[in-house]
């Protein structure tokens, strides 16, 4: 069985390898090469990942001859830069041929641009969910780890790609091999379709968030575009403002007002850097009535105004992945280095 991984510049290497690894383990456990895979890109050659590591890829020059049974688009930052005729025509052809086609991390954007998500259910990394919902208006966007809708699937990325791969391994080889591969990879909690990207009952490190705080956050997240007041939130969950403030300070390390503002700004940043929406529309979609106030709050949180972040925030590796992207950080590092050399 042939797998084709179609990677775009600055793809997530870890998520991609996590998808491949269960099939590698299955080959070992079966004792034969049942699965084979190749990594392609539009131009071929060395392709940079979001971590800066590069891998060698094959050029997608003759997609008509590619006979893969399962095609996976692996994309991360700036997926819109991958909306090429070469990739789009290849995806459409494979869809017509009945191939199973998927997108991991932000690969859903590439599939949507090719028309493969029309009237489909899909998911994407939670940071990009709002952007996908705004750009793929005829797609039902879910906050699940992965979604399978007919011959199209999407996955949020990260370690969830292993869950998606094990789902297909079960389909192709049966439950026995899928379970054996999961055990071999120490993937003891296999998560199937329908599992949320962000379970709310417990934090990953084990700290339980009080139910009162969780309910307040749920109300905030459900009312980002039209914010409700903190007194209204307190009234709905039957708690005093003083008590809610103490709980937020203890478990969230912010006041309710600060937390509410920050998640609205986080949503705004996703729309600023991942869509072409007007900044006035972004402000309104994030619950800010005044664009001046929105820009001021945005700069206070992120260190630059939204119109500048729309340009710089699209630089995928240097700006997002390296902590040394900012001039002040670089200057501080250079100062500390010169000081160390002087000593």
PDB file of N, CA and C in Angstrom, residues 240-325:
ATOM      1  N   UNK A 240     -20.223  34.904  43.454  1.00  0.00           N
ATOM      2  CA  UNK A 240     -19.958  36.329  43.611  1.00  0.00           C
ATOM      3  C   UNK A 240     -18.742  36.721  42.765  1.00  0.00           C
ATOM      4  N   UNK A 241     -18.687  37.997  42.390  1.00  0.00           N
ATOM      5  CA  UNK A 241     -17.551  38.470  41.621  1.00  0.00           C
ATOM      6  C   UNK A 241     -16.251  38.319  42.410  1.00  0.00           C
ATOM      7  N   UNK A 242     -16.307  38.561  43.689  1.00  0.00           N
ATOM      8  CA  UNK A 242     -15.107  38.465  44.510  1.00  0.00           C
ATOM      9  C   UNK A 242     -14.579  37.033  44.525  1.00  0.00           C
ATOM     10  N   UNK A 243     -15.474  36.057  44.665  1.00  0.00           N
ATOM     11  CA  UNK A 243     -15.053  34.662  44.697  1.00  0.00           C
ATOM     12  C   UNK A 243     -14.509  34.215  43.336  1.00  0.00           C
ATOM     13  N   UNK A 244     -15.181  34.643  42.266  1.00  0.00           N
ATOM     14  CA  UNK A 244     -14.695  34.285  40.930  1.00  0.00           C
ATOM     15  C   UNK A 244     -13.312  34.889  40.698  1.00  0.00           C
ATOM     16  N   UNK A 245     -13.124  36.120  41.135  1.00  0.00           N
ATOM     17  CA  UNK A 245     -11.814  36.760  40.993  1.00  0.00           C
ATOM     18  C   UNK A 245     -10.731  36.004  41.739  1.00  0.00           C
ATOM     19  N   UNK A 246     -11.040  35.528  42.952  1.00  0.00           N
ATOM     20  CA  UNK A 246     -10.049  34.767  43.735  1.00  0.00           C
ATOM     21  C   UNK A 246      -9.694  33.465  43.030  1.00  0.00           C
ATOM     22  N   UNK A 247     -10.704  32.778  42.493  1.00  0.00           N
ATOM     23  CA  UNK A 247     -10.456  31.506  41.817  1.00  0.00           C
ATOM     24  C   UNK A 247      -9.617  31.700  40.551  1.00  0.00           C
ATOM     25  N   UNK A 248      -9.918  32.753  39.793  1.00  0.00           N
ATOM     26  CA  UNK A 248      -9.144  33.014  38.585  1.00  0.00           C
ATOM     27  C   UNK A 248      -7.697  33.363  38.935  1.00  0.00           C
ATOM     28  N   UNK A 249      -7.512  34.163  39.965  1.00  0.00           N
ATOM     29  CA  UNK A 249      -6.160  34.524  40.375  1.00  0.00           C
ATOM     30  C   UNK A 249      -5.374  33.295  40.804  1.00  0.00           C
ATOM     31  N   UNK A 250      -6.042  32.371  41.498  1.00  0.00           N
ATOM     32  CA  UNK A 250      -5.368  31.175  41.994  1.00  0.00           C
ATOM     33  C   UNK A 250      -5.046  30.179  40.894  1.00  0.00           C
ATOM     34  N   UNK A 251      -5.991  29.939  39.966  1.00  0.00           N
ATOM     35  CA  UNK A 251      -5.820  28.864  38.989  1.00  0.00           C
ATOM     36  C   UNK A 251      -5.437  29.342  37.586  1.00  0.00           C
ATOM     37  N   UNK A 252      -5.798  30.569  37.255  1.00  0.00           N
ATOM     38  CA  UNK A 252      -5.517  31.080  35.914  1.00  0.00           C
ATOM     39  C   UNK A 252      -4.416  32.137  35.946  1.00  0.00           C
ATOM     40  N   UNK A 253      -4.188  32.704  37.123  1.00  0.00           N
ATOM     41  CA  UNK A 253      -3.171  33.736  37.333  1.00  0.00           C
ATOM     42  C   UNK A 253      -3.484  35.018  36.571  1.00  0.00           C
ATOM     43  N   UNK A 254      -4.768  35.253  36.345  1.00  0.00           N
ATOM     44  CA  UNK A 254      -5.252  36.490  35.754  1.00  0.00           C
ATOM     45  C   UNK A 254      -6.610  36.788  36.352  1.00  0.00           C
ATOM     46  N   UNK A 255      -7.020  38.040  36.283  1.00  0.00           N
ATOM     47  CA  UNK A 255      -8.385  38.367  36.685  1.00  0.00           C
ATOM     48  C   UNK A 255      -9.329  37.901  35.587  1.00  0.00           C
ATOM     49  N   UNK A 256     -10.623  37.737  35.892  1.00  0.00           N
ATOM     50  CA  UNK A 256     -11.571  37.363  34.835  1.00  0.00           C
ATOM     51  C   UNK A 256     -11.577  38.343  33.660  1.00  0.00           C
ATOM     52  N   UNK A 257     -11.486  39.632  33.957  1.00  0.00           N
ATOM     53  CA  UNK A 257     -11.474  40.637  32.888  1.00  0.00           C
ATOM     54  C   UNK A 257     -10.245  40.460  32.003  1.00  0.00           C
ATOM     55  N   UNK A 258      -9.074  40.260  32.628  1.00  0.00           N
ATOM     56  CA  UNK A 258      -7.843  40.088  31.855  1.00  0.00           C
ATOM     57  C   UNK A 258      -7.905  38.830  30.997  1.00  0.00           C
ATOM     58  N   UNK A 259      -8.413  37.740  31.569  1.00  0.00           N
ATOM     59  CA  UNK A 259      -8.484  36.489  30.823  1.00  0.00           C
ATOM     60  C   UNK A 259      -9.437  36.624  29.636  1.00  0.00           C
ATOM     61  N   UNK A 260     -10.579  37.222  29.869  1.00  0.00           N
ATOM     62  CA  UNK A 260     -11.585  37.398  28.820  1.00  0.00           C
ATOM     63  C   UNK A 260     -11.013  38.242  27.682  1.00  0.00           C
ATOM     64  N   UNK A 261     -10.352  39.332  28.029  1.00  0.00           N
ATOM     65  CA  UNK A 261      -9.749  40.194  27.009  1.00  0.00           C
ATOM     66  C   UNK A 261      -8.681  39.432  26.222  1.00  0.00           C
ATOM     67  N   UNK A 262      -7.863  38.644  26.932  1.00  0.00           N
ATOM     68  CA  UNK A 262      -6.755  37.947  26.276  1.00  0.00           C
ATOM     69  C   UNK A 262      -7.237  36.889  25.291  1.00  0.00           C
ATOM     70  N   UNK A 263      -8.291  36.140  25.623  1.00  0.00           N
ATOM     71  CA  UNK A 263      -8.743  35.119  24.674  1.00  0.00           C
ATOM     72  C   UNK A 263      -9.420  35.768  23.468  1.00  0.00           C
ATOM     73  N   UNK A 264     -10.008  36.940  23.661  1.00  0.00           N
ATOM     74  CA  UNK A 264     -10.551  37.668  22.513  1.00  0.00           C
ATOM     75  C   UNK A 264      -9.415  38.169  21.621  1.00  0.00           C
ATOM     76  N   UNK A 265      -8.330  38.610  22.239  1.00  0.00           N
ATOM     77  CA  UNK A 265      -7.176  39.066  21.466  1.00  0.00           C
ATOM     78  C   UNK A 265      -6.476  37.899  20.773  1.00  0.00           C
ATOM     79  N   UNK A 266      -6.449  36.734  21.433  1.00  0.00           N
ATOM     80  CA  UNK A 266      -5.872  35.551  20.787  1.00  0.00           C
ATOM     81  C   UNK A 266      -6.663  35.192  19.531  1.00  0.00           C
ATOM     82  N   UNK A 267      -7.981  35.276  19.651  1.00  0.00           N
ATOM     83  CA  UNK A 267      -8.819  35.018  18.471  1.00  0.00           C
ATOM     84  C   UNK A 267      -8.526  36.049  17.387  1.00  0.00           C
ATOM     85  N   UNK A 268      -8.377  37.311  17.811  1.00  0.00           N
ATOM     86  CA  UNK A 268      -8.099  38.375  16.856  1.00  0.00           C
ATOM     87  C   UNK A 268      -6.785  38.123  16.138  1.00  0.00           C
ATOM     88  N   UNK A 269      -5.773  37.663  16.876  1.00  0.00           N
ATOM     89  CA  UNK A 269      -4.475  37.462  16.226  1.00  0.00           C
ATOM     90  C   UNK A 269      -4.549  36.355  15.178  1.00  0.00           C
ATOM     91  N   UNK A 270      -5.318  35.319  15.473  1.00  0.00           N
ATOM     92  CA  UNK A 270      -5.486  34.276  14.481  1.00  0.00           C
ATOM     93  C   UNK A 270      -6.115  34.816  13.210  1.00  0.00           C
ATOM     94  N   UNK A 271      -7.116  35.677  13.354  1.00  0.00           N
ATOM     95  CA  UNK A 271      -7.784  36.248  12.187  1.00  0.00           C
ATOM     96  C   UNK A 271      -6.894  37.263  11.469  1.00  0.00           C
ATOM     97  N   UNK A 272      -6.080  37.980  12.225  1.00  0.00           N
ATOM     98  CA  UNK A 272      -5.167  38.959  11.618  1.00  0.00           C
ATOM     99  C   UNK A 272      -4.122  38.264  10.761  1.00  0.00           C
ATOM    100  N   UNK A 273      -3.501  37.232  11.311  1.00  0.00           N
ATOM    101  CA  UNK A 273      -2.369  36.610  10.637  1.00  0.00           C
ATOM    102  C   UNK A 273      -2.748  35.481   9.685  1.00  0.00           C
ATOM    103  N   UNK A 274      -3.987  34.992   9.769  1.00  0.00           N
ATOM    104  CA  UNK A 274      -4.338  33.819   8.976  1.00  0.00           C
ATOM    105  C   UNK A 274      -5.476  34.062   7.983  1.00  0.00           C
ATOM    106  N   UNK A 275      -6.026  35.281   7.951  1.00  0.00           N
ATOM    107  CA  UNK A 275      -7.085  35.596   6.990  1.00  0.00           C
ATOM    108  C   UNK A 275      -6.813  36.962   6.374  1.00  0.00           C
ATOM    109  N   UNK A 276      -7.620  37.315   5.385  1.00  0.00           N
ATOM    110  CA  UNK A 276      -7.521  38.628   4.747  1.00  0.00           C
ATOM    111  C   UNK A 276      -8.665  39.533   5.200  1.00  0.00           C
ATOM    112  N   UNK A 277      -9.313  39.201   6.307  1.00  0.00           N
ATOM    113  CA  UNK A 277     -10.391  40.035   6.816  1.00  0.00           C
ATOM    114  C   UNK A 277      -9.891  41.448   7.093  1.00  0.00           C
ATOM    115  N   UNK A 278     -10.749  42.436   6.862  1.00  0.00           N
ATOM    116  CA  UNK A 278     -10.403  43.806   7.224  1.00  0.00           C
ATOM    117  C   UNK A 278     -10.202  43.881   8.736  1.00  0.00           C
ATOM    118  N   UNK A 279      -9.297  44.749   9.167  1.00  0.00           N
ATOM    119  CA  UNK A 279      -9.003  44.849  10.594  1.00  0.00           C
ATOM    120  C   UNK A 279     -10.226  45.326  11.375  1.00  0.00           C
ATOM    121  N   UNK A 280     -11.060  46.122  10.744  1.00  0.00           N
ATOM    122  CA  UNK A 280     -12.294  46.540  11.412  1.00  0.00           C
ATOM    123  C   UNK A 280     -13.209  45.344  11.642  1.00  0.00           C
ATOM    124  N   UNK A 281     -13.233  44.410  10.684  1.00  0.00           N
ATOM    125  CA  UNK A 281     -14.036  43.201  10.829  1.00  0.00           C
ATOM    126  C   UNK A 281     -13.445  42.288  11.894  1.00  0.00           C
ATOM    127  N   UNK A 282     -12.121  42.224  11.958  1.00  0.00           N
ATOM    128  CA  UNK A 282     -11.461  41.428  12.988  1.00  0.00           C
ATOM    129  C   UNK A 282     -11.791  41.973  14.371  1.00  0.00           C
ATOM    130  N   UNK A 283     -11.741  43.299  14.503  1.00  0.00           N
ATOM    131  CA  UNK A 283     -12.056  43.926  15.788  1.00  0.00           C
ATOM    132  C   UNK A 283     -13.471  43.572  16.216  1.00  0.00           C
ATOM    133  N   UNK A 284     -14.424  43.688  15.293  1.00  0.00           N
ATOM    134  CA  UNK A 284     -15.821  43.377  15.614  1.00  0.00           C
ATOM    135  C   UNK A 284     -15.997  41.902  15.947  1.00  0.00           C
ATOM    136  N   UNK A 285     -15.313  41.030  15.201  1.00  0.00           N
ATOM    137  CA  UNK A 285     -15.435  39.585  15.437  1.00  0.00           C
ATOM    138  C   UNK A 285     -14.810  39.160  16.752  1.00  0.00           C
ATOM    139  N   UNK A 286     -13.989  40.039  17.330  1.00  0.00           N
ATOM    140  CA  UNK A 286     -13.326  39.740  18.598  1.00  0.00           C
ATOM    141  C   UNK A 286     -13.916  40.517  19.764  1.00  0.00           C
ATOM    142  N   UNK A 287     -15.042  41.194  19.517  1.00  0.00           N
ATOM    143  CA  UNK A 287     -15.750  41.856  20.601  1.00  0.00           C
ATOM    144  C   UNK A 287     -15.274  43.248  20.944  1.00  0.00           C
ATOM    145  N   UNK A 288     -14.593  43.936  20.000  1.00  0.00           N
ATOM    146  CA  UNK A 288     -14.120  45.298  20.254  1.00  0.00           C
ATOM    147  C   UNK A 288     -14.951  46.262  19.407  1.00  0.00           C
ATOM    148  N   UNK A 289     -15.633  47.174  20.051  1.00  0.00           N
ATOM    149  CA  UNK A 289     -16.467  48.136  19.339  1.00  0.00           C
ATOM    150  C   UNK A 289     -15.648  49.240  18.696  1.00  0.00           C
ATOM    151  N   UNK A 290     -14.495  49.539  19.278  1.00  0.00           N
ATOM    152  CA  UNK A 290     -13.639  50.607  18.773  1.00  0.00           C
ATOM    153  C   UNK A 290     -12.367  49.997  18.193  1.00  0.00           C
ATOM    154  N   UNK A 291     -12.066  50.336  16.938  1.00  0.00           N
ATOM    155  CA  UNK A 291     -10.855  49.808  16.326  1.00  0.00           C
ATOM    156  C   UNK A 291      -9.620  50.425  16.959  1.00  0.00           C
ATOM    157  N   UNK A 292      -9.720  51.662  17.419  1.00  0.00           N
ATOM    158  CA  UNK A 292      -8.591  52.309  18.098  1.00  0.00           C
ATOM    159  C   UNK A 292      -8.273  51.569  19.402  1.00  0.00           C
ATOM    160  N   UNK A 293      -9.315  51.270  20.169  1.00  0.00           N
ATOM    161  CA  UNK A 293      -9.124  50.528  21.417  1.00  0.00           C
ATOM    162  C   UNK A 293      -8.584  49.131  21.125  1.00  0.00           C
ATOM    163  N   UNK A 294      -9.100  48.503  20.072  1.00  0.00           N
ATOM    164  CA  UNK A 294      -8.629  47.186  19.678  1.00  0.00           C
ATOM    165  C   UNK A 294      -7.137  47.217  19.348  1.00  0.00           C
ATOM    166  N   UNK A 295      -6.714  48.170  18.543  1.00  0.00           N
ATOM    167  CA  UNK A 295      -5.310  48.257  18.150  1.00  0.00           C
ATOM    168  C   UNK A 295      -4.407  48.507  19.353  1.00  0.00           C
ATOM    169  N   UNK A 296      -4.894  49.344  20.285  1.00  0.00           N
ATOM    170  CA  UNK A 296      -4.099  49.634  21.479  1.00  0.00           C
ATOM    171  C   UNK A 296      -3.925  48.377  22.339  1.00  0.00           C
ATOM    172  N   UNK A 297      -5.023  47.654  22.567  1.00  0.00           N
ATOM    173  CA  UNK A 297      -4.944  46.420  23.364  1.00  0.00           C
ATOM    174  C   UNK A 297      -4.091  45.363  22.664  1.00  0.00           C
ATOM    175  N   UNK A 298      -4.213  45.302  21.349  1.00  0.00           N
ATOM    176  CA  UNK A 298      -3.460  44.328  20.557  1.00  0.00           C
ATOM    177  C   UNK A 298      -1.960  44.573  20.697  1.00  0.00           C
ATOM    178  N   UNK A 299      -1.570  45.823  20.582  1.00  0.00           N
ATOM    179  CA  UNK A 299      -0.148  46.148  20.687  1.00  0.00           C
ATOM    180  C   UNK A 299       0.370  45.906  22.101  1.00  0.00           C
ATOM    181  N   UNK A 300      -0.437  46.187  23.090  1.00  0.00           N
ATOM    182  CA  UNK A 300      -0.020  45.944  24.469  1.00  0.00           C
ATOM    183  C   UNK A 300       0.236  44.462  24.715  1.00  0.00           C
ATOM    184  N   UNK A 301      -0.573  43.600  24.118  1.00  0.00           N
ATOM    185  CA  UNK A 301      -0.423  42.159  24.346  1.00  0.00           C
ATOM    186  C   UNK A 301       0.666  41.535  23.488  1.00  0.00           C
ATOM    187  N   UNK A 302       0.722  41.922  22.210  1.00  0.00           N
ATOM    188  CA  UNK A 302       1.614  41.233  21.285  1.00  0.00           C
ATOM    189  C   UNK A 302       2.858  42.032  20.897  1.00  0.00           C
ATOM    190  N   UNK A 303       2.922  43.289  21.323  1.00  0.00           N
ATOM    191  CA  UNK A 303       4.130  44.066  21.078  1.00  0.00           C
ATOM    192  C   UNK A 303       4.187  44.778  19.742  1.00  0.00           C
ATOM    193  N   UNK A 304       3.149  44.674  18.934  1.00  0.00           N
ATOM    194  CA  UNK A 304       3.090  45.374  17.657  1.00  0.00           C
ATOM    195  C   UNK A 304       1.631  45.500  17.238  1.00  0.00           C
ATOM    196  N   UNK A 305       1.315  46.536  16.459  1.00  0.00           N
ATOM    197  CA  UNK A 305      -0.084  46.750  16.066  1.00  0.00           C
ATOM    198  C   UNK A 305      -0.535  45.691  15.073  1.00  0.00           C
ATOM    199  N   UNK A 306      -1.841  45.497  14.939  1.00  0.00           N
ATOM    200  CA  UNK A 306      -2.341  44.438  14.059  1.00  0.00           C
ATOM    201  C   UNK A 306      -1.934  44.600  12.603  1.00  0.00           C
ATOM    202  N   UNK A 307      -1.877  45.843  12.096  1.00  0.00           N
ATOM    203  CA  UNK A 307      -1.509  46.017  10.690  1.00  0.00           C
ATOM    204  C   UNK A 307      -0.074  45.583  10.424  1.00  0.00           C
ATOM    205  N   UNK A 308       0.801  45.733  11.405  1.00  0.00           N
ATOM    206  CA  UNK A 308       2.177  45.275  11.258  1.00  0.00           C
ATOM    207  C   UNK A 308       2.275  43.766  11.487  1.00  0.00           C
ATOM    208  N   UNK A 309       1.488  43.251  12.429  1.00  0.00           N
ATOM    209  CA  UNK A 309       1.503  41.815  12.702  1.00  0.00           C
ATOM    210  C   UNK A 309       0.973  41.033  11.511  1.00  0.00           C
ATOM    211  N   UNK A 310       0.095  41.624  10.739  1.00  0.00           N
ATOM    212  CA  UNK A 310      -0.433  40.945   9.543  1.00  0.00           C
ATOM    213  C   UNK A 310       0.702  40.631   8.573  1.00  0.00           C
ATOM    214  N   UNK A 311       1.726  41.473   8.551  1.00  0.00           N
ATOM    215  CA  UNK A 311       2.874  41.245   7.669  1.00  0.00           C
ATOM    216  C   UNK A 311       3.900  40.351   8.354  1.00  0.00           C
ATOM    217  N   UNK A 312       4.338  40.737   9.553  1.00  0.00           N
ATOM    218  CA  UNK A 312       5.399  39.998  10.231  1.00  0.00           C
ATOM    219  C   UNK A 312       4.916  38.663  10.772  1.00  0.00           C
ATOM    220  N   UNK A 313       3.629  38.607  11.158  1.00  0.00           N
ATOM    221  CA  UNK A 313       3.102  37.380  11.733  1.00  0.00           C
ATOM    222  C   UNK A 313       2.979  36.260  10.728  1.00  0.00           C
ATOM    223  N   UNK A 314       3.127  36.577   9.434  1.00  0.00           N
ATOM    224  CA  UNK A 314       3.054  35.550   8.402  1.00  0.00           C
ATOM    225  C   UNK A 314       4.420  34.934   8.117  1.00  0.00           C
ATOM    226  N   UNK A 315       5.484  35.491   8.706  1.00  0.00           N
ATOM    227  CA  UNK A 315       6.794  34.879   8.539  1.00  0.00           C
ATOM    228  C   UNK A 315       6.831  33.658   9.431  1.00  0.00           C
ATOM    229  N   UNK A 316       6.780  32.459   8.866  1.00  0.00           N
ATOM    230  CA  UNK A 316       6.492  31.271   9.664  1.00  0.00           C
ATOM    231  C   UNK A 316       7.587  30.830  10.608  1.00  0.00           C
ATOM    232  N   UNK A 317       8.820  30.725  10.133  1.00  0.00           N
ATOM    233  CA  UNK A 317       9.840  30.126  10.999  1.00  0.00           C
ATOM    234  C   UNK A 317      10.523  31.163  11.865  1.00  0.00           C
ATOM    235  N   UNK A 318      11.038  32.212  11.220  1.00  0.00           N
ATOM    236  CA  UNK A 318      11.803  33.196  11.975  1.00  0.00           C
ATOM    237  C   UNK A 318      10.943  33.871  13.039  1.00  0.00           C
ATOM    238  N   UNK A 319       9.695  34.191  12.681  1.00  0.00           N
ATOM    239  CA  UNK A 319       8.868  34.966  13.606  1.00  0.00           C
ATOM    240  C   UNK A 319       8.204  34.105  14.662  1.00  0.00           C
ATOM    241  N   UNK A 320       7.739  32.914  14.253  1.00  0.00           N
ATOM    242  CA  UNK A 320       6.932  32.114  15.156  1.00  0.00           C
ATOM    243  C   UNK A 320       7.731  31.121  15.984  1.00  0.00           C
ATOM    244  N   UNK A 321       8.692  30.456  15.352  1.00  0.00           N
ATOM    245  CA  UNK A 321       9.329  29.339  16.022  1.00  0.00           C
ATOM    246  C   UNK A 321      10.572  29.737  16.813  1.00  0.00           C
ATOM    247  N   UNK A 322      11.269  30.760  16.374  1.00  0.00           N
ATOM    248  CA  UNK A 322      12.466  31.166  17.094  1.00  0.00           C
ATOM    249  C   UNK A 322      12.130  32.236  18.112  1.00  0.00           C
ATOM    250  N   UNK A 323      12.533  32.069  19.372  1.00  0.00           N
ATOM    251  CA  UNK A 323      12.266  33.115  20.367  1.00  0.00           C
ATOM    252  C   UNK A 323      13.128  34.351  20.128  1.00  0.00           C
ATOM    253  N   UNK A 324      14.098  34.253  19.230  1.00  0.00           N
ATOM    254  CA  UNK A 324      15.004  35.377  19.006  1.00  0.00           C
ATOM    255  C   UNK A 324      14.559  36.236  17.821  1.00  0.00           C
ATOM    256  N   UNK A 325      13.278  36.145  17.461  1.00  0.00           N
ATOM    257  CA  UNK A 325      12.837  36.856  16.265  1.00  0.00           C
ATOM    258  C   UNK A 325      12.827  38.360  16.428  1.00  0.00           C
TER     259      UNK A 325
END
